[in-house]
Short mmCIF file of C-alpha atoms and ligand atoms in Angstrom, two decimals:
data_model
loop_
_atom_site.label_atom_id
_atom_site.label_comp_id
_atom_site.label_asym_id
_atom_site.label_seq_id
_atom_site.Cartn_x
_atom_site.Cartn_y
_atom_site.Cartn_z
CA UNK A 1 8.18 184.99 60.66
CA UNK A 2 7.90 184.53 57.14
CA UNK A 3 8.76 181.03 55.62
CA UNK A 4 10.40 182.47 52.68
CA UNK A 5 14.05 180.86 52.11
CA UNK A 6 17.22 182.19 53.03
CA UNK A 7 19.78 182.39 50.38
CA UNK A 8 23.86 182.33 50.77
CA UNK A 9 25.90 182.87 47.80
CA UNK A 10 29.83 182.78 48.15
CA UNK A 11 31.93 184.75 46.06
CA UNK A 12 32.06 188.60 44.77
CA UNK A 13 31.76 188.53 41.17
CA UNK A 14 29.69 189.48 38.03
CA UNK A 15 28.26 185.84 38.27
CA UNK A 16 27.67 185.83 41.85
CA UNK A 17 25.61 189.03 42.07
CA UNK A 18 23.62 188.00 38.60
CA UNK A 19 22.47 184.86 40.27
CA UNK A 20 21.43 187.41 43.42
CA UNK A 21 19.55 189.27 41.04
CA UNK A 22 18.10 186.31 39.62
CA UNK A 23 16.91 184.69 42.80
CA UNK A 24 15.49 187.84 44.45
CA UNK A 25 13.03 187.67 41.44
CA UNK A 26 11.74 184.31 43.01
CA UNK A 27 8.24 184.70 45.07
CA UNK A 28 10.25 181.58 47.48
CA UNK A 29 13.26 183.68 48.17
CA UNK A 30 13.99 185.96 51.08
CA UNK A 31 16.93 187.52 52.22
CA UNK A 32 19.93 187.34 49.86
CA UNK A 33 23.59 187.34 51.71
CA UNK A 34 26.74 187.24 49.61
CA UNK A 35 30.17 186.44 51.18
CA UNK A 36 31.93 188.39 50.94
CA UNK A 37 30.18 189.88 48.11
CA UNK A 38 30.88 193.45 47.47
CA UNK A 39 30.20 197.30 47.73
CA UNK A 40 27.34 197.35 44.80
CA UNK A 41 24.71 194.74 45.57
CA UNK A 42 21.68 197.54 46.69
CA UNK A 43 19.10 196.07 47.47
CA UNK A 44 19.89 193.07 46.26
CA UNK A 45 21.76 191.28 48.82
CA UNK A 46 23.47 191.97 51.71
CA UNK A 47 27.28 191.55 51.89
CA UNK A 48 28.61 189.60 54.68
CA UNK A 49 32.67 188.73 55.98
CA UNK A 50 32.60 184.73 56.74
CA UNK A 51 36.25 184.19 56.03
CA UNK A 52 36.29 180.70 56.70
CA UNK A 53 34.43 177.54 55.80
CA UNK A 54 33.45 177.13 59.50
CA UNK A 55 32.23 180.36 59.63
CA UNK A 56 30.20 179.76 56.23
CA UNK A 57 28.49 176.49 57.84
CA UNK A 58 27.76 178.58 61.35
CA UNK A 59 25.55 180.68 59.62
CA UNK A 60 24.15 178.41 57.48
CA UNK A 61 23.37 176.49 60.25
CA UNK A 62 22.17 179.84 61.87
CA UNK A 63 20.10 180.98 59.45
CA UNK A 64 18.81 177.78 57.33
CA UNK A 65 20.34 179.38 53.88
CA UNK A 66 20.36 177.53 50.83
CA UNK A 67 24.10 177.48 50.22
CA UNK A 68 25.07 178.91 46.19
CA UNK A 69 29.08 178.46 45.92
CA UNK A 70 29.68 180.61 42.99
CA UNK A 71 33.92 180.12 41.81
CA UNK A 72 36.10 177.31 41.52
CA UNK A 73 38.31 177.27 44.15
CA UNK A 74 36.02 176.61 47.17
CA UNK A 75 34.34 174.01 45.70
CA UNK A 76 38.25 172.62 44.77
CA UNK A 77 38.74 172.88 48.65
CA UNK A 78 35.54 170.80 49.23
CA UNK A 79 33.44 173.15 50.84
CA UNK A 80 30.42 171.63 49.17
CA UNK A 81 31.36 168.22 50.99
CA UNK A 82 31.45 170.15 53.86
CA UNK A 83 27.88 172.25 53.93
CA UNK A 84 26.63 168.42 52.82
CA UNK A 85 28.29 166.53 55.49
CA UNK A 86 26.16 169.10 57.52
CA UNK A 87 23.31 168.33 56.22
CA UNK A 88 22.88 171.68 54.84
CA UNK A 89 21.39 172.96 51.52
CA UNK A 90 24.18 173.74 48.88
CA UNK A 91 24.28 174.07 45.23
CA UNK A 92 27.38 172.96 43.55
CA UNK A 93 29.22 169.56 43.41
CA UNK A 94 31.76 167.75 45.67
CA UNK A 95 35.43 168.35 45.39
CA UNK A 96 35.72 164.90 43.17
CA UNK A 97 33.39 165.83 41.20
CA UNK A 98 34.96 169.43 40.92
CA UNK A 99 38.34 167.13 39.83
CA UNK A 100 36.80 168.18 35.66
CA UNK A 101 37.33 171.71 36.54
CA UNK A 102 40.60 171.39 38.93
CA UNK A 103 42.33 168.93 37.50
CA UNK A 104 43.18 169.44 33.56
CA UNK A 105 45.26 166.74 33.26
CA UNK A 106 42.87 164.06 34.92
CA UNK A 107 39.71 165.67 32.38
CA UNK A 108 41.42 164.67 29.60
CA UNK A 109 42.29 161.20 30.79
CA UNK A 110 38.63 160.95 31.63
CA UNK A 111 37.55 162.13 28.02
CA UNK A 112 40.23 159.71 26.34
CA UNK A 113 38.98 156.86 28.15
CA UNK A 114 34.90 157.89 27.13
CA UNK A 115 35.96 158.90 23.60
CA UNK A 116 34.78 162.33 24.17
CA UNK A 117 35.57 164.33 21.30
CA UNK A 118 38.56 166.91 22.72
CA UNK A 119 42.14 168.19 21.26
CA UNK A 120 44.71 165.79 20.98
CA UNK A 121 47.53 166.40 24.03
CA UNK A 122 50.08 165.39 26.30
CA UNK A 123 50.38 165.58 30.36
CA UNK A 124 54.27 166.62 31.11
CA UNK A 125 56.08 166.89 34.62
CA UNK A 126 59.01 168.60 33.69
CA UNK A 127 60.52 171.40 31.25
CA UNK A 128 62.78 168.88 29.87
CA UNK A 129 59.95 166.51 29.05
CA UNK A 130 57.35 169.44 27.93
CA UNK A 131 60.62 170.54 25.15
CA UNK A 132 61.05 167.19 24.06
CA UNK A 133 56.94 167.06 23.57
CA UNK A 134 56.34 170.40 21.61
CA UNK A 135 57.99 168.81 18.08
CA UNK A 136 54.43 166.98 18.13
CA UNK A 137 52.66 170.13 17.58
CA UNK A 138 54.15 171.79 14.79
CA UNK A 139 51.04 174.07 14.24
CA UNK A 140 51.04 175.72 17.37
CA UNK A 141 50.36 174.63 20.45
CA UNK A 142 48.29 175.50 23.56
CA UNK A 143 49.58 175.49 26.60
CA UNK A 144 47.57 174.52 30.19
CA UNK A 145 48.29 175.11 33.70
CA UNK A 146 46.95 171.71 35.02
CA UNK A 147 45.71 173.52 38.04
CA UNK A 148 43.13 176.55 38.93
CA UNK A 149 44.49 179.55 37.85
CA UNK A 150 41.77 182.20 37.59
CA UNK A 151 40.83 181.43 34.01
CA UNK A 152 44.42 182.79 33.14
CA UNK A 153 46.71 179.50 32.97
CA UNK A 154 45.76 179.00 29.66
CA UNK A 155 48.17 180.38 26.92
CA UNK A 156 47.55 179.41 22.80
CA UNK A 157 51.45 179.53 21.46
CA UNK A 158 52.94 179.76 18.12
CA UNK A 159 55.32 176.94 17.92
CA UNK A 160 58.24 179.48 17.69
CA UNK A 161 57.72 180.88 21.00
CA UNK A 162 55.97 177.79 22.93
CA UNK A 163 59.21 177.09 24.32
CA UNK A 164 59.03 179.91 26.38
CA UNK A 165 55.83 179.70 27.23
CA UNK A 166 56.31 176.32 28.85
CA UNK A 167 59.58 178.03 30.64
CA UNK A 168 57.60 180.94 32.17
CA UNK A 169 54.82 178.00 33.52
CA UNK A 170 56.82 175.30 34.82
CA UNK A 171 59.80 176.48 36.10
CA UNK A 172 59.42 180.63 36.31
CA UNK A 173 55.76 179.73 38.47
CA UNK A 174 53.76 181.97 36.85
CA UNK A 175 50.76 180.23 37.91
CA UNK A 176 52.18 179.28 40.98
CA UNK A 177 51.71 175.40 41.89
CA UNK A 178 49.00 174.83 39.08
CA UNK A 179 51.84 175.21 36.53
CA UNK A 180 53.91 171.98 38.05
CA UNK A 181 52.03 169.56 35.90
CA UNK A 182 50.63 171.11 32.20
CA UNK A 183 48.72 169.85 29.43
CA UNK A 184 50.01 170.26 25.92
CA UNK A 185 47.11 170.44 23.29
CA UNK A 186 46.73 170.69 19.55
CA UNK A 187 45.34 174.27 18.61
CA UNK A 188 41.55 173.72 17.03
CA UNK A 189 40.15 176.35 15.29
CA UNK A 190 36.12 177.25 15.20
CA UNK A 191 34.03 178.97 17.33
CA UNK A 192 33.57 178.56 20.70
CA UNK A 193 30.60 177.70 22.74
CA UNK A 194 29.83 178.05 26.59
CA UNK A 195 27.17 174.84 27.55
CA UNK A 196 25.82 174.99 31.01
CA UNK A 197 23.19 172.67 32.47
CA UNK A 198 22.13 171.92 36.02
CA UNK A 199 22.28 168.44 36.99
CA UNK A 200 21.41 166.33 39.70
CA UNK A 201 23.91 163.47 38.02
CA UNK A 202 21.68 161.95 36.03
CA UNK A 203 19.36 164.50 34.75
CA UNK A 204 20.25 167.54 32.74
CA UNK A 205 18.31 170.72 32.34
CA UNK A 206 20.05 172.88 30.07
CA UNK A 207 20.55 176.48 30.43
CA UNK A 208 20.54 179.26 27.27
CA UNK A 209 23.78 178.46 25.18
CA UNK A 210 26.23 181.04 25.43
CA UNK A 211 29.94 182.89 23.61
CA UNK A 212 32.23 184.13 25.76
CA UNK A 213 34.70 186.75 24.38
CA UNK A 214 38.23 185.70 26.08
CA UNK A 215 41.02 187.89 24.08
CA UNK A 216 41.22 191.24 26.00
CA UNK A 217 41.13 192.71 22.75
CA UNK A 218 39.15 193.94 19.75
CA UNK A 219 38.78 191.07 17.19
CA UNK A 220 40.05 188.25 19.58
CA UNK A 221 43.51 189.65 19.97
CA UNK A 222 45.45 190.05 22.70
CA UNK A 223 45.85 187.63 26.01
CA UNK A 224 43.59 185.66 27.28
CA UNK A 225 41.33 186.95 30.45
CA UNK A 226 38.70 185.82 32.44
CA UNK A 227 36.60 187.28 29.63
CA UNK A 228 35.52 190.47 28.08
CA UNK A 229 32.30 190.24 27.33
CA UNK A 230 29.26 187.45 26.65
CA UNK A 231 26.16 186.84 24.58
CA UNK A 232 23.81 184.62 24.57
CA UNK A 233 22.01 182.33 23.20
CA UNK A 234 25.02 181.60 20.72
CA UNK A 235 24.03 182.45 17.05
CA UNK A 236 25.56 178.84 15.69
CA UNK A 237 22.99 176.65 18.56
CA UNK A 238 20.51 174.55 16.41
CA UNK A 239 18.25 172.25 18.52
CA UNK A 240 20.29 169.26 16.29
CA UNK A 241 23.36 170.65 17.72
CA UNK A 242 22.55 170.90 21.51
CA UNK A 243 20.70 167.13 21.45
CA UNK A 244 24.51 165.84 20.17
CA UNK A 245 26.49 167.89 23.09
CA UNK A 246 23.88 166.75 25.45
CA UNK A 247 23.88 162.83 24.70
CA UNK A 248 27.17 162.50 23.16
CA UNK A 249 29.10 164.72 25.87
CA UNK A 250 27.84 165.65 28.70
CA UNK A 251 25.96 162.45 29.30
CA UNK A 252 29.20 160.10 29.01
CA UNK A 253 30.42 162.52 31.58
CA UNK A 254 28.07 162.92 33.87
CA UNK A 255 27.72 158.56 33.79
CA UNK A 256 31.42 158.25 34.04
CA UNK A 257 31.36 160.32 36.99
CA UNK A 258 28.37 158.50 38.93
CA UNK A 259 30.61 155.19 38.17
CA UNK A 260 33.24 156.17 40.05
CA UNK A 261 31.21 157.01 43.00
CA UNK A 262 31.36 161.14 42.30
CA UNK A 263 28.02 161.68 40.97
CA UNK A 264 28.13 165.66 39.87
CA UNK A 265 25.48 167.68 41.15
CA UNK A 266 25.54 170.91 40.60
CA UNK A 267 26.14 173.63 37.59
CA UNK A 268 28.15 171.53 34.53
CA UNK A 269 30.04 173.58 32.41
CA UNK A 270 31.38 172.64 28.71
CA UNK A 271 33.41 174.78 27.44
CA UNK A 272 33.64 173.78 23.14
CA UNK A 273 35.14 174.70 20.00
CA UNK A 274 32.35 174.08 17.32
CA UNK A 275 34.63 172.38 14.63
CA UNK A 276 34.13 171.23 11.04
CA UNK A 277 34.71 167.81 12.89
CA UNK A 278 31.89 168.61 15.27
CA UNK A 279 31.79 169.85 18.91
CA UNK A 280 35.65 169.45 20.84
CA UNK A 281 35.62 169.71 24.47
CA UNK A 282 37.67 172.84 25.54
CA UNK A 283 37.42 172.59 29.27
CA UNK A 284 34.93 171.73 31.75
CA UNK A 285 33.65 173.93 34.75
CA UNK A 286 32.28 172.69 37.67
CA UNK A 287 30.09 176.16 37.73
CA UNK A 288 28.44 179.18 36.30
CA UNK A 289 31.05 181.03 33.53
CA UNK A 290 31.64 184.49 34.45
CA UNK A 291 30.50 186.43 32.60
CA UNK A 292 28.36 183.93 31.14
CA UNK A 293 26.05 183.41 33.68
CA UNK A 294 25.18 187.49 33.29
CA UNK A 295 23.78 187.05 29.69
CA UNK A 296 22.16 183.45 30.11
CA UNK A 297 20.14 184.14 33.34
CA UNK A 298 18.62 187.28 32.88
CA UNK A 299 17.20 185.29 29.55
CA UNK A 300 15.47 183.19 31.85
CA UNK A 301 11.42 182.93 32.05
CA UNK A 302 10.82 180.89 34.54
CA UNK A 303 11.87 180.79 38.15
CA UNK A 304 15.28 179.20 38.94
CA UNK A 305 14.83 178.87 42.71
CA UNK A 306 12.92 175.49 42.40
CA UNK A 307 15.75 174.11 40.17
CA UNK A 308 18.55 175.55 42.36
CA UNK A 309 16.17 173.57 45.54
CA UNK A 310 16.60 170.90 43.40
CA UNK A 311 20.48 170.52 42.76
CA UNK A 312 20.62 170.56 46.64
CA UNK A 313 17.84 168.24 47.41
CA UNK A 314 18.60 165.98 44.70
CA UNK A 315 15.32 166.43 42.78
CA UNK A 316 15.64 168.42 39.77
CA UNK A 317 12.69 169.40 38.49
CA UNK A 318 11.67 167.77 35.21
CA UNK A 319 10.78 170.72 32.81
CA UNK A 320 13.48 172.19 30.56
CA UNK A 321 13.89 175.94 31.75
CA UNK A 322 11.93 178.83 29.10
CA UNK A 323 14.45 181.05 27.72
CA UNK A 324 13.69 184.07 25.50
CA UNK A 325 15.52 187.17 23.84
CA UNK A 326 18.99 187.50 23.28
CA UNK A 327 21.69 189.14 25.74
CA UNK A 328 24.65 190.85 24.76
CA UNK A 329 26.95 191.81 27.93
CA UNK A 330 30.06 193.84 27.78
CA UNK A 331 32.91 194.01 30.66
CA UNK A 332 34.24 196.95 31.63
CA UNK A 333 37.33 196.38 32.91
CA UNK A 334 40.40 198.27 35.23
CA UNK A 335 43.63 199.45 33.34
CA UNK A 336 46.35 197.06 33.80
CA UNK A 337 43.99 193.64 33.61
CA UNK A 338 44.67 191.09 33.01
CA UNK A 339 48.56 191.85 34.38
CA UNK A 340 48.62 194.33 37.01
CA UNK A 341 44.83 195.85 37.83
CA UNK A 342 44.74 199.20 38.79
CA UNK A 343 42.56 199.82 42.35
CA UNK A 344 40.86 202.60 43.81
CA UNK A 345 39.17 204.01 40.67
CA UNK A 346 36.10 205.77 41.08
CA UNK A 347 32.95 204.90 38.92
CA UNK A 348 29.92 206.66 38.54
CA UNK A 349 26.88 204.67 36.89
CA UNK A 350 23.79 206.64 35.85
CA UNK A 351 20.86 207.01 37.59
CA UNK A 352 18.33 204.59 35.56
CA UNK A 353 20.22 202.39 33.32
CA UNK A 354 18.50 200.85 31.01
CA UNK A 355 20.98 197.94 30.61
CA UNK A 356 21.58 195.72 33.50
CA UNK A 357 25.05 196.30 35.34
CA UNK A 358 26.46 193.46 37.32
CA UNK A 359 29.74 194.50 39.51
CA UNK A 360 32.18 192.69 40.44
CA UNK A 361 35.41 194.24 42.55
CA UNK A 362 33.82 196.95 43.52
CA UNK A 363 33.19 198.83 47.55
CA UNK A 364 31.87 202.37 48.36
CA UNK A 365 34.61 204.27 49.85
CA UNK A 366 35.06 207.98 50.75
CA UNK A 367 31.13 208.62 49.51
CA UNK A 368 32.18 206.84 46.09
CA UNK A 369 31.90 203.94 44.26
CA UNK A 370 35.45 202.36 43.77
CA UNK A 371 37.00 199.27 41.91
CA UNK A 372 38.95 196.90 44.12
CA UNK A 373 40.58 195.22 40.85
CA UNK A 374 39.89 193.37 37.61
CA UNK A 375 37.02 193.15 35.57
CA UNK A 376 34.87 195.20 37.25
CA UNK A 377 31.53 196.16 35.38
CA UNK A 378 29.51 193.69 33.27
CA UNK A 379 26.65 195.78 31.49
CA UNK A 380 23.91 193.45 30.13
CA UNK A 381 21.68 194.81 27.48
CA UNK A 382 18.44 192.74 26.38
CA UNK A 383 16.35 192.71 23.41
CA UNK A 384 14.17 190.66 21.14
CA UNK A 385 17.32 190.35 18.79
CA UNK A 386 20.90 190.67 19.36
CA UNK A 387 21.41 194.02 18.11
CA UNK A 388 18.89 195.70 20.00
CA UNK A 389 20.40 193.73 22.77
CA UNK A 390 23.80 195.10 22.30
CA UNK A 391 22.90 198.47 21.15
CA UNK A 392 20.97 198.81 24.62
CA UNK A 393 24.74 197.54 26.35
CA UNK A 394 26.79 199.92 24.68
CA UNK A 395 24.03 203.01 25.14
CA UNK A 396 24.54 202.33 28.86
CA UNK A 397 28.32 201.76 28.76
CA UNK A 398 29.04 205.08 27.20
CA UNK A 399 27.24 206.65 29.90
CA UNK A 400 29.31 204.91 32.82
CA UNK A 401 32.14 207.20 33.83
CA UNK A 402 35.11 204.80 35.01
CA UNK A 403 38.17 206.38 33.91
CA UNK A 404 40.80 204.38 31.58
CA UNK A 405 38.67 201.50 31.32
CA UNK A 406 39.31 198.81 28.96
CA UNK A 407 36.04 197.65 26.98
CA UNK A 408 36.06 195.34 23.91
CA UNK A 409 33.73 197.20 21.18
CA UNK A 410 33.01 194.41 19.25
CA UNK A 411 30.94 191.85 21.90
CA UNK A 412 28.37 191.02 20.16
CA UNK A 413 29.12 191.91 15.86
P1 LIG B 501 40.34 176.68 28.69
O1 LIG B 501 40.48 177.36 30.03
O2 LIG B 501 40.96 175.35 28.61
O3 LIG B 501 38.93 176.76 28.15
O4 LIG B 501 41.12 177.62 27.68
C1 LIG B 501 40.89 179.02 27.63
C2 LIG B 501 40.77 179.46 26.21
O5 LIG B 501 41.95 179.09 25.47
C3 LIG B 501 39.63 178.80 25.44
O6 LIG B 501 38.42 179.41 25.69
C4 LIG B 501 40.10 178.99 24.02
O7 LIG B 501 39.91 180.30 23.58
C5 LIG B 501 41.60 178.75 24.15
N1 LIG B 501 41.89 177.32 23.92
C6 LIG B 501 41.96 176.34 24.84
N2 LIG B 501 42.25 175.15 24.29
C7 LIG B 501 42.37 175.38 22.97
C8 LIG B 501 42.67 174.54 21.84
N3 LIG B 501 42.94 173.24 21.97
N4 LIG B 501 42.72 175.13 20.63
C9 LIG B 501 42.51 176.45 20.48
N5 LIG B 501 42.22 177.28 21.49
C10 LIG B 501 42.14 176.77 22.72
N1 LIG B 502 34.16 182.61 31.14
C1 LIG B 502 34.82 181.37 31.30
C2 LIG B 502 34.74 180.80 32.63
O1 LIG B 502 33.95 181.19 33.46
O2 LIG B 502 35.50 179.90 32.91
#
């Protein structure tokens, strides 16, 4: 019997089979399972059905795993408490700690009260209340889903047509439940940074910095998806920079949090508009981004098994994490996304990429490789400088056939 370590990773996406990836390159780690994972994996890790959280802590229990949740919502639904109150091994936060990612409303209560820097807004309960409310943003306004909604429940309005905006969320459901309660916010301009760190609650160990490319369109136009495309690190990060997000916002967090008896342990997640003002808080995440986490791990020098060991025993390791190269990663996604995704598409990769392709959506059906929806593909070129990074992405992209696909072609200019 070998003593190597076990590994569990819930979810199916881009994010969830680049941390696979990433742990199979550990020495510590031994079989990889996904649930459910999905029909591209390899040799990577093996896909397996647990449908429900009992199932997840059977074989948990069964097979010792280290527990990686990847999304949102089942650390929402507490399965983290759960694995814990188990005893088990697991690697993302509580459900009240997960209240930064689930909860819009209460984050920026939370960041009033600890005078983090974020976009001036209002909480409303009803239509009548969110019309009355919009005259205070007469610059456009950006409208939240206080709830989970797939990274979709977030709409930035002109003020002419915010009013139906609003309509379509709180009373037409389009986010279901999550649209009862929504946040109004003041539009900031900038650029946008994704800041990830692992944390045991106290300590932070920062991963690369990282841009996410959310419009589903060339030159950030178009809706807003679960994102298009990543690189990392993010041109605009100066060590300066990164020491002021680290002790000015996430620490205030992160010591708020242990206050109220919710220490957060796990993946942290600032999303941030770089602004002449300085850094605003976005959103947070209670996890990896997707696709950020496809760009920032492969970056990675050292081994992340003994930090992820760490989040779930408590002990992070001390040592920042090596990072070198740049990453430039570019979704390929289904006709239809972000509205209606089209299914059953067959893709054909090439034989030896040079780039790195992450699936997500995808299962092997009548002898081919098919998408089951959404963004499916997330090709990852590296290099010792962004272009080489991206011009090794887009070399392997144009040699993927996946008919109709949508790709942005600027990830990365
Ligand atoms: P969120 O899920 O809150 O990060 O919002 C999704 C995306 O909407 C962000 O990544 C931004 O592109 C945009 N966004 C959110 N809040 C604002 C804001 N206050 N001003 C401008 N854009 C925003
Ligand atoms: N890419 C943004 C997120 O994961 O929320």
């Amino acid at each position: 019997m070998s003593s190597k370590q076990t590994v569990l990773i819930i979810g199916s996406g881009a994010r969830e089979h680049a941390i696979a990836w990433m742990l199979k390159k550990s020495p510590e780690v031994g079989t990889v399972y996904m649930a459910p994972g999905h029909g591209g994996l390899g040799e990577i890790a093996v896909p397996v059905s647990l449908s429900t959280p009992a199932h997840i802590i059977a074989f948990a229990e069964k097979t010792g795993a280290l527990v990686v949740i990847g999304p949102e919502q089942p650390l929402a639904d507490g399965l983290g408490d759960a694995l814990c109150a188990r005893g088990l091994k697991v690697v993302g936060p509580s459900a009240a700690a997960a209240r930064v990612e689930s909860s819009k409303a209460e984050a920026k209560a939370l960041m009033t009260r600890l005078q983090i820097p974020t976009a001036r807004f209002e909480v409303v309960e009803s239509l009548a209340q969110a019309l009355e409310k919009l005259d205070a943003f007469p610059d456009g306004v950006v409208v939240k889903a206080d709830g989970l909604a797939q990274g979709k429940g977030v709409v930035v309005a002109e003020r002419w047509d915010a009013a139906r905006v609003v309509e379509a969320m709180m009373t037409g459901h389009r986010f279901g439940t999550a649209g009862d309660r929504v946040v109004l916010e003041e539009r900031l301009t900038g650029v946008e940074m994704s800041y990830m760190v692992l944390t045991d609650g106290v300590r932070q160990v920062a991963l690369p910095t990282s841009r996410d490319y959310k419009r589903l369109l060339d030159g950030d136009r178009g809706p807003n998806t679960g994102g298009m495309g990543a690189i990392a690190p993010h041109p605009d990060a100066t060590p300066a920079l990164l020491d002021q997000i680290a002790d000015t916002i996430v620490a205030p967090l992160l010591w708020a949090l242990a206050e109220e008896g919710r220490p957060f342990r796990g993946i942290l997640y600032a999303g941030l508009m770089l602004t002449d003002r300085g850094p605003y808080v976005l959103e947070w995440n209670a996890r990896l981004g997707d696709p950020e986490a496809g760009v920032v791990l492969p970056l990675l020098g050292d081994d992340l098994f003994p930090y992820f060991e760490g989040l779930a025993s408590g002990e992070l390791p001390n040592a920042p994490l090596g990072a070198q190269g740049s990453a430039v990663g570019v979704v390929m996604a289904t006709p239809g996304y972000p509205y209606e995704s089209q299914k059953g598409i067959p893709v054909t990769l090439p034989p030896n990429p040079e780039a790195i392709i992450f699936q997500a959506g995808t299962e092997v059906r009548d002898g081919a490789l098919r998408n089951t929806g959404g963004r499916t593909l997330l090709v990852v070129g590296q290099g010792g400088s962004m272009t080489a990074a991206r011009e090794q992405a887009y070399r392997a992209v144009s040699r993927i056939a996946f008919p109709g696909a949508q790709i942005r072609g600027d990830i990365g200019y």
